[in-house]
Every structure is written in C-alpha cells, then in structure tokens.
PDB file of C-alpha atoms in Angstrom:
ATOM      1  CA  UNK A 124       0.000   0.000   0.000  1.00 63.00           C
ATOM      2  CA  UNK A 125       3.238   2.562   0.866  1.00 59.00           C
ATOM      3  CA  UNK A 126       4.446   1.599  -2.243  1.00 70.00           C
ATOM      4  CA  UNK A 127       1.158   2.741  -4.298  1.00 70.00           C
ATOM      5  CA  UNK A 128       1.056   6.022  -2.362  1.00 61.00           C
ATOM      6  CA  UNK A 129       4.522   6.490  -2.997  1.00 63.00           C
ATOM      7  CA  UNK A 130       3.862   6.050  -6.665  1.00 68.00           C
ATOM      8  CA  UNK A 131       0.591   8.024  -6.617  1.00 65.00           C
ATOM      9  CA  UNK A 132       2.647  10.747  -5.142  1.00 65.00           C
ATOM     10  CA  UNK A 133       5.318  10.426  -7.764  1.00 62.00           C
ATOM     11  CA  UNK A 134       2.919  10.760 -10.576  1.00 68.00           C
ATOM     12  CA  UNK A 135       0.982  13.607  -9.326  1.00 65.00           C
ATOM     13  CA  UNK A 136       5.160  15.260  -8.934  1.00 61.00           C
ATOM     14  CA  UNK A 137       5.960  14.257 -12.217  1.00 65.00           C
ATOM     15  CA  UNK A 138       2.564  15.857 -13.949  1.00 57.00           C
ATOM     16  CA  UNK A 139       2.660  18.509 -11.922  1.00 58.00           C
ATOM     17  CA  UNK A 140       6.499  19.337 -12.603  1.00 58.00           C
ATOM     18  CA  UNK A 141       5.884  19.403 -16.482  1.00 57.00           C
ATOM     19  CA  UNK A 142       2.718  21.615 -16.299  1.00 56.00           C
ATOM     20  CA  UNK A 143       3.224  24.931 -17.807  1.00 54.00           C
ATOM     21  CA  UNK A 144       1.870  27.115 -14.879  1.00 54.00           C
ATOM     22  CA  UNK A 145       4.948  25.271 -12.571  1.00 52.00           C
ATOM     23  CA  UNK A 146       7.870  26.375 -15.284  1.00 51.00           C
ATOM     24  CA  UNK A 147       8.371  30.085 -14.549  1.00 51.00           C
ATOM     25  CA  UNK A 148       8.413  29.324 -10.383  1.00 50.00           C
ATOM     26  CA  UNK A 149      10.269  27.556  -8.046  1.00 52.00           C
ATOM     27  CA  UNK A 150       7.883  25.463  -5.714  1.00 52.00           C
ATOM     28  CA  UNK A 151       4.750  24.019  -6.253  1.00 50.00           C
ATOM     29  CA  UNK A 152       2.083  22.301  -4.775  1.00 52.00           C
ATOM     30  CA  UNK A 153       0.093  18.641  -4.474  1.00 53.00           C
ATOM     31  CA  UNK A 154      -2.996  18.184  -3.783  1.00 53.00           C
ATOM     32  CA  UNK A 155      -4.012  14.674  -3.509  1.00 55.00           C
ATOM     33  CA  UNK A 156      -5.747  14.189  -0.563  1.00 54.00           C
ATOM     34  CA  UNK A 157      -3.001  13.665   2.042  1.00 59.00           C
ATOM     35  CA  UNK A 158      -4.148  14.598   4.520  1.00 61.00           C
ATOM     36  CA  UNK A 159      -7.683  15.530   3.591  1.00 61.00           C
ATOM     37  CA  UNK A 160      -8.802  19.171   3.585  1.00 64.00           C
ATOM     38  CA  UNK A 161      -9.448  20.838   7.398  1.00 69.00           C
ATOM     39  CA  UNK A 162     -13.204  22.167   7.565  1.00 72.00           C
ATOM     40  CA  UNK A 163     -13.663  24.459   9.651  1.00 74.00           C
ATOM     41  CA  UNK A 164     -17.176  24.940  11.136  1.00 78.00           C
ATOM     42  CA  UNK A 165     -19.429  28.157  11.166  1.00 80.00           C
ATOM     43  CA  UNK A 166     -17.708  31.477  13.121  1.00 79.00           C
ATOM     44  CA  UNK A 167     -19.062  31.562  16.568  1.00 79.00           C
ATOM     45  CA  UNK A 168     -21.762  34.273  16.931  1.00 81.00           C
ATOM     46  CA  UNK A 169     -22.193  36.346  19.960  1.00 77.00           C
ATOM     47  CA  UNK A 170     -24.932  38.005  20.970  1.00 80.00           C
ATOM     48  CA  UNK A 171     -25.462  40.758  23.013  1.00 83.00           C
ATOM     49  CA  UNK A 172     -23.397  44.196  22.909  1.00 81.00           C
ATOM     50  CA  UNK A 173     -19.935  43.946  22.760  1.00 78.00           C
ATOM     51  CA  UNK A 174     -18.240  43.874  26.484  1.00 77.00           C
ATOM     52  CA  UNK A 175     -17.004  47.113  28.078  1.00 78.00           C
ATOM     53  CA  UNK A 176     -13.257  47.075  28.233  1.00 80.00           C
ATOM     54  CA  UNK A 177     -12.904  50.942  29.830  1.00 79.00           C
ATOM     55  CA  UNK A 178     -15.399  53.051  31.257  1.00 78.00           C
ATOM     56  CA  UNK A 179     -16.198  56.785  29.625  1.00 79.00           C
ATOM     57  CA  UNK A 180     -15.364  58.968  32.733  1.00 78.00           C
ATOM     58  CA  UNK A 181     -15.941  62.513  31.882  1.00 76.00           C
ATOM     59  CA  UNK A 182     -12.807  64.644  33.199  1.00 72.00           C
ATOM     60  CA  UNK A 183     -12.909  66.478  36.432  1.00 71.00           C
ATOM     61  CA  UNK A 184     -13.793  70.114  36.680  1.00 70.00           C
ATOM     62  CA  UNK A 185     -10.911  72.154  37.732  1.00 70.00           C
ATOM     63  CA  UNK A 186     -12.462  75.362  36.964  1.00 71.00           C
ATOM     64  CA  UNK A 187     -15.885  76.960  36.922  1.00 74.00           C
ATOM     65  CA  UNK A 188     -17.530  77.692  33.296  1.00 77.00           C
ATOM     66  CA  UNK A 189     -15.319  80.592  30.683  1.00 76.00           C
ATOM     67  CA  UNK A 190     -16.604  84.375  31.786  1.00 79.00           C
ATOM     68  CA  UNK A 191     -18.887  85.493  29.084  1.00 86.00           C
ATOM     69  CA  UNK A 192     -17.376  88.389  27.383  1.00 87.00           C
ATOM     70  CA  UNK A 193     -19.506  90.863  25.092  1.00 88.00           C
ATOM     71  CA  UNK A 194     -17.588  92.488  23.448  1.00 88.00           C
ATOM     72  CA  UNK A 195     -18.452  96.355  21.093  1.00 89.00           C
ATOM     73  CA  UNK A 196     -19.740  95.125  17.542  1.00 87.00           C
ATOM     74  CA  UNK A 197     -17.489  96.201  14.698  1.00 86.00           C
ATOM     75  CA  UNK A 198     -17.749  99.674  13.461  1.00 84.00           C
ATOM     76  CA  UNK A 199     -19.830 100.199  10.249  1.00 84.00           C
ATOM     77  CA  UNK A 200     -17.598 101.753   7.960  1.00 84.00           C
ATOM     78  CA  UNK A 201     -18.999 104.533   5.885  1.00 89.00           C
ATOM     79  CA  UNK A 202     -17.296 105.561   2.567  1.00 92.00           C
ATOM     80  CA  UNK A 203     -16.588 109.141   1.692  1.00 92.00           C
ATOM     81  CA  UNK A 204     -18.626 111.501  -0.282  1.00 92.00           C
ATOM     82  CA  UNK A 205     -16.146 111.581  -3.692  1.00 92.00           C
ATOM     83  CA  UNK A 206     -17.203 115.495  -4.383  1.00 92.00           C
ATOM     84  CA  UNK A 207     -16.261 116.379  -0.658  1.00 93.00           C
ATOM     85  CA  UNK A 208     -12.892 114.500  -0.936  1.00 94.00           C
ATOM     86  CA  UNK A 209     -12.066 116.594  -4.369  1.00 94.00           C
ATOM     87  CA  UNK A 210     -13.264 119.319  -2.345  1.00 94.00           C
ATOM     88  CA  UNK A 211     -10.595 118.725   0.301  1.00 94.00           C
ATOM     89  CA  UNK A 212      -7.879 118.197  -2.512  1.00 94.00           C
ATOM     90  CA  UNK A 213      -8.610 121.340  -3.812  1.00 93.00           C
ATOM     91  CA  UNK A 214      -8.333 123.184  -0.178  1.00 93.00           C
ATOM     92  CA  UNK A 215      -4.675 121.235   0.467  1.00 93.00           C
ATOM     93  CA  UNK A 216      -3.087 122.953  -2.854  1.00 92.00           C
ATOM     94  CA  UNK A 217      -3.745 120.181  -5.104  1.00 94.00           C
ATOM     95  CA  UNK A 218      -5.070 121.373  -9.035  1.00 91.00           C
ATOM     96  CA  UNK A 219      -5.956 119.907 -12.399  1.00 92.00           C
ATOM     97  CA  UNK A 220      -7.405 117.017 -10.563  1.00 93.00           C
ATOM     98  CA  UNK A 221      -8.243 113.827 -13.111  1.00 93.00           C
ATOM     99  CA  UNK A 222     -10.788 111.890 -13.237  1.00 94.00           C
ATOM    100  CA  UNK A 223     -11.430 109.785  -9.792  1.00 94.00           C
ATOM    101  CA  UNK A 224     -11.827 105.778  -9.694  1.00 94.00           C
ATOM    102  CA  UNK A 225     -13.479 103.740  -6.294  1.00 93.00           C
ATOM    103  CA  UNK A 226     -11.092 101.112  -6.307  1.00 92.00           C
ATOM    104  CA  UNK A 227     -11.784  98.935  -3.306  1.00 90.00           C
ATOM    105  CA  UNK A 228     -10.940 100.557  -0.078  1.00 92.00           C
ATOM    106  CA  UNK A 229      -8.818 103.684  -2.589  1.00 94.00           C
ATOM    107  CA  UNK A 230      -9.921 106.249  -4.694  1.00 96.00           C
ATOM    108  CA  UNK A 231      -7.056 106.910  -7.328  1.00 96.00           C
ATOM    109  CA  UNK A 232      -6.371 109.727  -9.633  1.00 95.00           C
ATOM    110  CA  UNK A 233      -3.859 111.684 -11.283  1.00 95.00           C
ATOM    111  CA  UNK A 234      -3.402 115.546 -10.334  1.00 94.00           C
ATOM    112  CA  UNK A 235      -0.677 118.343  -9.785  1.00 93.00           C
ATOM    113  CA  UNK A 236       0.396 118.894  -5.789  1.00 92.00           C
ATOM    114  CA  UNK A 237       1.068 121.952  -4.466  1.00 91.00           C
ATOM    115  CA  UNK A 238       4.387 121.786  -5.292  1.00 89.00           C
ATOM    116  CA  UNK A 239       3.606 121.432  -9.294  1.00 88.00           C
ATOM    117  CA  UNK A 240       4.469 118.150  -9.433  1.00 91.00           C
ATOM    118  CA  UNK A 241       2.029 115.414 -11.652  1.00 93.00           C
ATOM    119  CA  UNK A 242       1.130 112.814  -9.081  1.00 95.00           C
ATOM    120  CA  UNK A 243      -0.918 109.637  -8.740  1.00 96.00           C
ATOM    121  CA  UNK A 244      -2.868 109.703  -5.574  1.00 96.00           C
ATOM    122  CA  UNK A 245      -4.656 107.027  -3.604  1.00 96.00           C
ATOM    123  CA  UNK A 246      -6.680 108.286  -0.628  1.00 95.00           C
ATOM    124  CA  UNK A 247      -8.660 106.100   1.399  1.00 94.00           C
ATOM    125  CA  UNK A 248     -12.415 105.945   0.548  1.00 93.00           C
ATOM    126  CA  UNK A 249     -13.315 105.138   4.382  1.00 92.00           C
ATOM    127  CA  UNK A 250     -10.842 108.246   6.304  1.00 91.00           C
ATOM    128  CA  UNK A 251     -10.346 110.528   2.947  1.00 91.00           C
ATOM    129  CA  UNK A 252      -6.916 110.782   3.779  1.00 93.00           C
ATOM    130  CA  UNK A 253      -3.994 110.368   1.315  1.00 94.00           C
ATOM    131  CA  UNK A 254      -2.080 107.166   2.044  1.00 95.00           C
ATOM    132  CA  UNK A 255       0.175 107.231  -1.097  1.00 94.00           C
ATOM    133  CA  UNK A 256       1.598 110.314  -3.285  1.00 95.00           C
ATOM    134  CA  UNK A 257       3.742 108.671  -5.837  1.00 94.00           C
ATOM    135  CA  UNK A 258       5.402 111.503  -8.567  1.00 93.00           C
ATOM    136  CA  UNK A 259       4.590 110.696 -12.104  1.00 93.00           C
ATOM    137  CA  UNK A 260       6.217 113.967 -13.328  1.00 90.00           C
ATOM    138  CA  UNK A 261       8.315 116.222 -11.450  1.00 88.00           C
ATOM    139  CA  UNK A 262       7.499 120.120 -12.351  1.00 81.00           C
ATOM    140  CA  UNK A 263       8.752 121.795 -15.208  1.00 70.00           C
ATOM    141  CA  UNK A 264       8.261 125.079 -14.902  1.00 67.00           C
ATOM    142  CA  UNK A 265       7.984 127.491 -11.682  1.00 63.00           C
ATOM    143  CA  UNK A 266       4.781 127.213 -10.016  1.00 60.00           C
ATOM    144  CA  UNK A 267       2.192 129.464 -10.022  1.00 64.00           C
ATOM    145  CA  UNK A 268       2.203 132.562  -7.993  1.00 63.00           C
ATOM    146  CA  UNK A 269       0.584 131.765  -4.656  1.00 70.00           C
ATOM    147  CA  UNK A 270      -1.898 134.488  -4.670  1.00 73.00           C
ATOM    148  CA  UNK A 271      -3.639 136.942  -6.949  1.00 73.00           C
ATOM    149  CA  UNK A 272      -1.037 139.707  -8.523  1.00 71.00           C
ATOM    150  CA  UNK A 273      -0.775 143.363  -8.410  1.00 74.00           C
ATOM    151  CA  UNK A 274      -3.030 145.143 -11.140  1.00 73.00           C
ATOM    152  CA  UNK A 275      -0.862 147.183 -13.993  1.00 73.00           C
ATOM    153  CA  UNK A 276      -0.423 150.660 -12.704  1.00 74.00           C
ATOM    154  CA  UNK A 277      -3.018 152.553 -15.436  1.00 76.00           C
ATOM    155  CA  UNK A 278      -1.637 154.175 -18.326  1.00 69.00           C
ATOM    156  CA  UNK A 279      -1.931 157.403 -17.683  1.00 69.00           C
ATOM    157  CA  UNK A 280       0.238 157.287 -14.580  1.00 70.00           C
ATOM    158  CA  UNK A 281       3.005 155.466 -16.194  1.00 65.00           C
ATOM    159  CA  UNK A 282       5.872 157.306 -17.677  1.00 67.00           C
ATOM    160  CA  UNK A 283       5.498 158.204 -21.449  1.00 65.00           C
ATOM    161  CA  UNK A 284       8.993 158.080 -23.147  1.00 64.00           C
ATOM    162  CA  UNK A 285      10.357 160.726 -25.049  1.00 60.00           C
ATOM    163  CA  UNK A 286       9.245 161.591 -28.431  1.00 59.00           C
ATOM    164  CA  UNK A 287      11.844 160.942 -31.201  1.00 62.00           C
ATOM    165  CA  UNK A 288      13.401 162.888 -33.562  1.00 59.00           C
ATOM    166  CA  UNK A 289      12.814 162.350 -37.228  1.00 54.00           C
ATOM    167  CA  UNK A 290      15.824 163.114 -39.331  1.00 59.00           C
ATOM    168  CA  UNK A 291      13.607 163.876 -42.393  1.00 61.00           C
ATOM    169  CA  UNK A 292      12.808 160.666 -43.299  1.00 62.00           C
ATOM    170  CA  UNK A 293       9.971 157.868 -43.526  1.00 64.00           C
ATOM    171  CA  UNK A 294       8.697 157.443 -40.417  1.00 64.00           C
ATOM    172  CA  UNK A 295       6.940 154.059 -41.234  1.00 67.00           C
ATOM    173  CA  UNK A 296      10.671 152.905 -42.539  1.00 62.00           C
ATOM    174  CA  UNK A 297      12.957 151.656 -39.707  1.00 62.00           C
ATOM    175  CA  UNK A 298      16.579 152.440 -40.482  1.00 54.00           C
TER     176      UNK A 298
END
C-alpha cells in the first residue's frame, strides 16, 4: 500500500512538474488528498453588545464655566462723499485734478500737488486721507504765484517816453 502512495505521489510530482503554470516558479504544490482538507465549522456568533473594556469617565472640573465676554460690535464703515474728498484736494493745494476711480478701499487719480508736481494719488475711501503720493512727473516750470497779482499801474500814470526825432525821413521805414 506505501508503495502505491509512494507512486501516486510520484505521478501527481511528475505531472505537476511538467505543467506549464509550474515552469516560470520555483515550488509548487500537491494536492491529492493527504491529509484531507481541514473544515472548519461556522464562526461563533455572539450576541449581546460587545463587552465594556474601559469606562467613559468625563474629566474632572478644575475650573468653573469661561466668563462670558460681550464684546463692542465692529464699526460700520462709511465711505466718503467723492465730491467732498475733491473738495478737500482742492483746499490742500492740489489742481488739475483727473478723473477719480473707487477702487476697493482707494480712490485713485492723477493731479498736480502743491508743489507742481504730476502725481498719482490714492486716498482712502473710508478716512479721505492720502495714504500714497507717488510723482509721475516732477514740475517743469515754476509754479504758479501763490496768490492773486498786483493790477498794472493805469496808463496814464506810467511814464510816457520821449518823443523821437525824425531826421527827415519815412517814419513808417525803420533804419
């Protein structure tokens, strides 16, 4: 009886060593019978809720409950009237104000400071103050007199020159 098994087994080696799905590995496996196959039987089933393994113990209190703090709502922030910001411009020097844009929290424009100078000018549409000055173009010329002039003297109180002499000649023709 060995002897059959023995054969049996080297049979089932021999076929199983020349089958193509054995040639590209190493090791293989028989499965004749010896020993037959281990059932197992169904998974145990439990009922009930699953033990308790550690208790949920809520923490001690150290300290009494947070103070409740109220604090001041935000403040609403208005934006400025555009006109009374040109207006202010115009009393700080500034002339030949551009055209103004509302960008975001900025108004921007182009104008000449007191200084003659072409500037770009971003004020803040919430304060109307001027947070940046940058110089496009610095002045060219002298600025304009700061206040009104002097009227002419008139005409009759200003010194008449002398009449010239003619030597006899054309007095349309300049010699």
């Amino acid at each position: 009886m060995l002897e059959k098994a023995f054969s049996a087994a080297l049979f089932a080696l021999t076929l199983a060593a020349a089958s193509p799905a054995v040639a590209g590995s190493w090791s293989f496996g028989v499965g004749v019978g010896f020993p037959p196959p281990a059932y197992y039987g169904p998974p145990p089933i439990y009922y009930g809720p699953p033990p308790v393994i550690y208790e949920a113990v809520p923490p001690p209190l150290y300290y009494g409950q947070p103070p409740v703090v109220a604090a001041p709502p935000p403040p609403v922030l208005q934006i400025r009237d555009p006109g009374a910001v040109l207006g202010e411009l115009e009393n700080a020097g500034y002339r030949e104000l551009g055209p103004m844009a509302h960008r975001g929290a900025h108004y921007k424009l182009r104008a000449l400071n007191p200084a003659g100078d072409l500037v770009a000018l971003e004020i803040s549409a919430y304060t109307g103050e001027i947070e940046r000055e940058l110089i496009l173009e610095a002045r060219r010329t002298a600025p304009p007199p700061p206040g009104p002039m002097a009227a002419p003297a008139p005409l009759s109180e200003q010194p008449q020159p002398a009449p010239e002499e003619q030597d006899g000649g054309d007095p349309l023709v300049v010699y």
